[in-house]
């Protein structure tokens, strides 16, 4: 589409004249410059007086120097190219356009702009929204979600009448209703609830919960919001706004949204208490969350303990450590001319599929291994993998060869250039070449020498830089060339946005059982189970794994009497089980309760004009005010609340009662 527009511009004499600074406009119609025109229309001599600086967008600083008529034409041609981009991107592109326009005139500036915007146009074609303004309008997305839910309810009601007339059984009615709603909403390209790709038929209970989701506007809004976030980030990648020395790993807007989300989560934790239903004892939810794996530092320590335990087991069994790096083909990278518009999510799916095929091949060859995988982004947000594996020495080369085969299988021809360089390097006696040179852009294998350092120490930096940068204070991320702590925050924002699993262990004991055993306060009665608990309590992953191989503990779940909004039974972990022996770890039950916020209020008597009555207003500290802002208050709602009125924020009612802020 853009190519056709450019061709039309090249054929238009008016635009060609603009390119040489000769465009003259009368009544918004192109007038080709010539001395004949000057004679026939003397008013053209006064066109220069109309040339001045004009802004294309009110919020962009860039200005073009043109006549009024020319300015209107430029706006009509340029603004549609950027109308579906957010304000920051519009501002950047329009400012660049103005610079090129003032130096080279319209044609050069337009070509430059379309070269940048063309990939964005292709990315937007992948979006499921027919109305692309939904990408930038939260209210419109909410309205769409509500309308989709209403449409689903209307169709469901109609089908209910049909099913009653045809005499369907309840189970048959529920299953067919679910299939109908899946078909009706398929054009949104959203994976339906309980989607299992047809592997097993869905139960009536699952279909019922799926139907309730289809009828819920909030369900659709969450889905549409995720589409908008990922599409906007994909657009940022296409524009080159995610790159080294500008905004590595994630765009500035995505990072800002992630920080806001973290602040909102923190504010929610601070306003909630965990209450023991039997004793009534309360504990702040934020303090309890900080004690678990949701705490980044706790998570990092746990990962390091598990890695160290795997290494100790491998050393005891005589295994060798191999460090592998997998990189996707060029077409998955934005900084390559072969880029096929793949998003980080697409690249992650490719790596997961490749790894599944690789593992199946190793299983057929009976290659036994275990280890840990770390997924991290390049500066352009394309993910790549680092994998630490422990394998028997006699099968090490076989494992490496199989991994290399699958890593280079797709688009192998692009590695031929590296192969030719390798052949030339072989002939150079001074610089000995390695055969690994030709496939190193896609696959690197390093055998870890224990005399030079431990395997855990080798992967430690990859774990730290992808969580919180702990133990690396003051160090710089070599790839992004920014401080490690800032890099870690950007990486976690990237993983959150694209739903990419950063760490995965394989061939290891269950970490869920490990955590449950560490939670247990009392010893287990069974001897084998107690050995597992003691090992976990001491933090010894090696001993825990060895004891788990003798006594394979599994989690025990308990169905509660409660159901969620979609009529699904809420299942909670109860304890651990060894065959028929069950050890209940969670003896107490808890529930969440909103905390009544006691803020620092000081009553002040304010008087309006003399005909009005006095009214009690309230003031509060800056700290309390910031807490309220994090909860969703703005200046207007704060003033309204402080004047003694009730305010509704995110479905909750807030009001001041006897100097306390009460929420219902």
mmCIF file with all atom_site columns, C-alpha atoms in Angstrom, residues 489-579:
data_model
loop_
_atom_site.group_PDB
_atom_site.id
_atom_site.type_symbol
_atom_site.label_atom_id
_atom_site.label_alt_id
_atom_site.label_comp_id
_atom_site.label_asym_id
_atom_site.label_entity_id
_atom_site.label_seq_id
_atom_site.pdbx_PDB_ins_code
_atom_site.Cartn_x
_atom_site.Cartn_y
_atom_site.Cartn_z
_atom_site.occupancy
_atom_site.B_iso_or_equiv
_atom_site.pdbx_formal_charge
_atom_site.auth_seq_id
_atom_site.auth_comp_id
_atom_site.auth_asym_id
_atom_site.auth_atom_id
_atom_site.pdbx_PDB_model_num
ATOM 1  C CA . UNK A 1 489 ? 14.343  -4.236  35.985 1.00 0.00 ? 489 UNK A CA 1
ATOM 2  C CA . UNK A 1 490 ? 14.080  -3.974  32.213 1.00 0.00 ? 490 UNK A CA 1
ATOM 3  C CA . UNK A 1 491 ? 14.487  -7.730  31.770 1.00 0.00 ? 491 UNK A CA 1
ATOM 4  C CA . UNK A 1 492 ? 11.771  -8.541  34.313 1.00 0.00 ? 492 UNK A CA 1
ATOM 5  C CA . UNK A 1 493 ? 9.470   -6.029  32.588 1.00 0.00 ? 493 UNK A CA 1
ATOM 6  C CA . UNK A 1 494 ? 10.209  -7.758  29.260 1.00 0.00 ? 494 UNK A CA 1
ATOM 7  C CA . UNK A 1 495 ? 9.448   -11.223 30.682 1.00 0.00 ? 495 UNK A CA 1
ATOM 8  C CA . UNK A 1 496 ? 6.230   -9.986  32.289 1.00 0.00 ? 496 UNK A CA 1
ATOM 9  C CA . UNK A 1 497 ? 4.950   -8.315  29.126 1.00 0.00 ? 497 UNK A CA 1
ATOM 10 C CA . UNK A 1 498 ? 5.611   -11.266 26.817 1.00 0.00 ? 498 UNK A CA 1
ATOM 11 C CA . UNK A 1 499 ? 4.819   -14.020 29.390 1.00 0.00 ? 499 UNK A CA 1
ATOM 12 C CA . UNK A 1 500 ? 8.224   -15.624 28.932 1.00 0.00 ? 500 UNK A CA 1
ATOM 13 C CA . UNK A 1 501 ? 9.421   -18.114 31.525 1.00 0.00 ? 501 UNK A CA 1
ATOM 14 C CA . UNK A 1 502 ? 12.878  -16.971 32.587 1.00 0.00 ? 502 UNK A CA 1
ATOM 15 C CA . UNK A 1 503 ? 14.124  -20.044 34.485 1.00 0.00 ? 503 UNK A CA 1
ATOM 16 C CA . UNK A 1 504 ? 13.391  -23.732 34.117 1.00 0.00 ? 504 UNK A CA 1
ATOM 17 C CA . UNK A 1 505 ? 14.984  -26.789 35.729 1.00 0.00 ? 505 UNK A CA 1
ATOM 18 C CA . UNK A 1 506 ? 14.808  -30.266 34.207 1.00 0.00 ? 506 UNK A CA 1
ATOM 19 C CA . UNK A 1 507 ? 15.831  -33.607 35.614 1.00 0.00 ? 507 UNK A CA 1
ATOM 20 C CA . UNK A 1 508 ? 15.535  -32.152 39.126 1.00 0.00 ? 508 UNK A CA 1
ATOM 21 C CA . UNK A 1 509 ? 13.377  -32.784 42.188 1.00 0.00 ? 509 UNK A CA 1
ATOM 22 C CA . UNK A 1 510 ? 10.103  -30.915 42.717 1.00 0.00 ? 510 UNK A CA 1
ATOM 23 C CA . UNK A 1 511 ? 10.632  -27.408 44.031 1.00 0.00 ? 511 UNK A CA 1
ATOM 24 C CA . UNK A 1 512 ? 6.977   -27.282 45.150 1.00 0.00 ? 512 UNK A CA 1
ATOM 25 C CA . UNK A 1 513 ? 7.584   -30.180 47.548 1.00 0.00 ? 513 UNK A CA 1
ATOM 26 C CA . UNK A 1 514 ? 10.796  -28.438 48.667 1.00 0.00 ? 514 UNK A CA 1
ATOM 27 C CA . UNK A 1 515 ? 8.891   -25.272 49.566 1.00 0.00 ? 515 UNK A CA 1
ATOM 28 C CA . UNK A 1 516 ? 6.114   -27.181 51.309 1.00 0.00 ? 516 UNK A CA 1
ATOM 29 C CA . UNK A 1 517 ? 8.610   -29.121 53.428 1.00 0.00 ? 517 UNK A CA 1
ATOM 30 C CA . UNK A 1 518 ? 10.351  -25.898 54.427 1.00 0.00 ? 518 UNK A CA 1
ATOM 31 C CA . UNK A 1 519 ? 6.970   -24.505 55.465 1.00 0.00 ? 519 UNK A CA 1
ATOM 32 C CA . UNK A 1 520 ? 6.295   -27.409 57.856 1.00 0.00 ? 520 UNK A CA 1
ATOM 33 C CA . UNK A 1 521 ? 6.701   -26.446 61.527 1.00 0.00 ? 521 UNK A CA 1
ATOM 34 C CA . UNK A 1 522 ? 6.608   -29.910 63.096 1.00 0.00 ? 522 UNK A CA 1
ATOM 35 C CA . UNK A 1 523 ? 8.578   -33.088 62.266 1.00 0.00 ? 523 UNK A CA 1
ATOM 36 C CA . UNK A 1 524 ? 6.941   -35.743 60.074 1.00 0.00 ? 524 UNK A CA 1
ATOM 37 C CA . UNK A 1 525 ? 6.061   -39.078 61.659 1.00 0.00 ? 525 UNK A CA 1
ATOM 38 C CA . UNK A 1 526 ? 7.357   -41.201 58.789 1.00 0.00 ? 526 UNK A CA 1
ATOM 39 C CA . UNK A 1 527 ? 11.147  -41.582 58.858 1.00 0.00 ? 527 UNK A CA 1
ATOM 40 C CA . UNK A 1 528 ? 11.696  -41.284 55.088 1.00 0.00 ? 528 UNK A CA 1
ATOM 41 C CA . UNK A 1 529 ? 9.435   -38.255 54.856 1.00 0.00 ? 529 UNK A CA 1
ATOM 42 C CA . UNK A 1 530 ? 11.197  -36.638 57.792 1.00 0.00 ? 530 UNK A CA 1
ATOM 43 C CA . UNK A 1 531 ? 14.583  -37.044 56.096 1.00 0.00 ? 531 UNK A CA 1
ATOM 44 C CA . UNK A 1 532 ? 13.235  -35.169 53.094 1.00 0.00 ? 532 UNK A CA 1
ATOM 45 C CA . UNK A 1 533 ? 11.828  -32.422 55.327 1.00 0.00 ? 533 UNK A CA 1
ATOM 46 C CA . UNK A 1 534 ? 15.072  -32.048 57.267 1.00 0.00 ? 534 UNK A CA 1
ATOM 47 C CA . UNK A 1 535 ? 17.114  -31.747 54.066 1.00 0.00 ? 535 UNK A CA 1
ATOM 48 C CA . UNK A 1 536 ? 14.791  -29.049 52.761 1.00 0.00 ? 536 UNK A CA 1
ATOM 49 C CA . UNK A 1 537 ? 14.789  -27.248 56.103 1.00 0.00 ? 537 UNK A CA 1
ATOM 50 C CA . UNK A 1 538 ? 18.607  -27.131 56.087 1.00 0.00 ? 538 UNK A CA 1
ATOM 51 C CA . UNK A 1 539 ? 18.655  -25.794 52.531 1.00 0.00 ? 539 UNK A CA 1
ATOM 52 C CA . UNK A 1 540 ? 20.586  -28.766 51.147 1.00 0.00 ? 540 UNK A CA 1
ATOM 53 C CA . UNK A 1 541 ? 19.311  -29.425 47.630 1.00 0.00 ? 541 UNK A CA 1
ATOM 54 C CA . UNK A 1 542 ? 21.692  -32.340 47.064 1.00 0.00 ? 542 UNK A CA 1
ATOM 55 C CA . UNK A 1 543 ? 20.550  -34.167 50.180 1.00 0.00 ? 543 UNK A CA 1
ATOM 56 C CA . UNK A 1 544 ? 16.930  -33.278 49.434 1.00 0.00 ? 544 UNK A CA 1
ATOM 57 C CA . UNK A 1 545 ? 17.199  -34.731 45.914 1.00 0.00 ? 545 UNK A CA 1
ATOM 58 C CA . UNK A 1 546 ? 18.857  -37.925 47.141 1.00 0.00 ? 546 UNK A CA 1
ATOM 59 C CA . UNK A 1 547 ? 16.186  -38.462 49.794 1.00 0.00 ? 547 UNK A CA 1
ATOM 60 C CA . UNK A 1 548 ? 13.438  -37.669 47.283 1.00 0.00 ? 548 UNK A CA 1
ATOM 61 C CA . UNK A 1 549 ? 14.756  -40.442 45.023 1.00 0.00 ? 549 UNK A CA 1
ATOM 62 C CA . UNK A 1 550 ? 14.065  -42.897 47.871 1.00 0.00 ? 550 UNK A CA 1
ATOM 63 C CA . UNK A 1 551 ? 10.812  -41.353 49.092 1.00 0.00 ? 551 UNK A CA 1
ATOM 64 C CA . UNK A 1 552 ? 9.018   -39.625 46.226 1.00 0.00 ? 552 UNK A CA 1
ATOM 65 C CA . UNK A 1 553 ? 6.819   -37.098 47.954 1.00 0.00 ? 553 UNK A CA 1
ATOM 66 C CA . UNK A 1 554 ? 4.019   -35.380 46.060 1.00 0.00 ? 554 UNK A CA 1
ATOM 67 C CA . UNK A 1 555 ? 1.724   -32.520 46.960 1.00 0.00 ? 555 UNK A CA 1
ATOM 68 C CA . UNK A 1 556 ? -1.736  -33.135 48.391 1.00 0.00 ? 556 UNK A CA 1
ATOM 69 C CA . UNK A 1 557 ? -4.528  -30.802 47.322 1.00 0.00 ? 557 UNK A CA 1
ATOM 70 C CA . UNK A 1 558 ? -7.815  -30.114 49.043 1.00 0.00 ? 558 UNK A CA 1
ATOM 71 C CA . UNK A 1 559 ? -10.995 -28.795 47.462 1.00 0.00 ? 559 UNK A CA 1
ATOM 72 C CA . UNK A 1 560 ? -12.599 -26.033 49.480 1.00 0.00 ? 560 UNK A CA 1
ATOM 73 C CA . UNK A 1 561 ? -16.304 -25.287 49.725 1.00 0.00 ? 561 UNK A CA 1
ATOM 74 C CA . UNK A 1 562 ? -15.748 -21.983 47.946 1.00 0.00 ? 562 UNK A CA 1
ATOM 75 C CA . UNK A 1 563 ? -15.911 -21.305 44.225 1.00 0.00 ? 563 UNK A CA 1
ATOM 76 C CA . UNK A 1 564 ? -14.578 -18.409 42.196 1.00 0.00 ? 564 UNK A CA 1
ATOM 77 C CA . UNK A 1 565 ? -16.533 -16.082 39.921 1.00 0.00 ? 565 UNK A CA 1
ATOM 78 C CA . UNK A 1 566 ? -16.546 -18.733 37.197 1.00 0.00 ? 566 UNK A CA 1
ATOM 79 C CA . UNK A 1 567 ? -17.968 -21.511 39.392 1.00 0.00 ? 567 UNK A CA 1
ATOM 80 C CA . UNK A 1 568 ? -14.605 -23.268 39.627 1.00 0.00 ? 568 UNK A CA 1
ATOM 81 C CA . UNK A 1 569 ? -13.812 -25.054 42.865 1.00 0.00 ? 569 UNK A CA 1
ATOM 82 C CA . UNK A 1 570 ? -10.941 -23.373 44.675 1.00 0.00 ? 570 UNK A CA 1
ATOM 83 C CA . UNK A 1 571 ? -8.181  -25.916 45.302 1.00 0.00 ? 571 UNK A CA 1
ATOM 84 C CA . UNK A 1 572 ? -5.512  -25.364 47.938 1.00 0.00 ? 572 UNK A CA 1
ATOM 85 C CA . UNK A 1 573 ? -2.341  -27.227 48.856 1.00 0.00 ? 573 UNK A CA 1
ATOM 86 C CA . UNK A 1 574 ? -2.880  -29.209 52.037 1.00 0.00 ? 574 UNK A CA 1
ATOM 87 C CA . UNK A 1 575 ? 0.456   -30.958 52.553 1.00 0.00 ? 575 UNK A CA 1
ATOM 88 C CA . UNK A 1 576 ? 2.640   -33.739 51.129 1.00 0.00 ? 576 UNK A CA 1
ATOM 89 C CA . UNK A 1 577 ? 2.032   -37.433 50.575 1.00 0.00 ? 577 UNK A CA 1
ATOM 90 C CA . UNK A 1 578 ? 4.144   -40.580 50.347 1.00 0.00 ? 578 UNK A CA 1
ATOM 91 C CA . UNK A 1 579 ? 1.977   -43.353 48.940 1.00 0.00 ? 579 UNK A CA 1
#
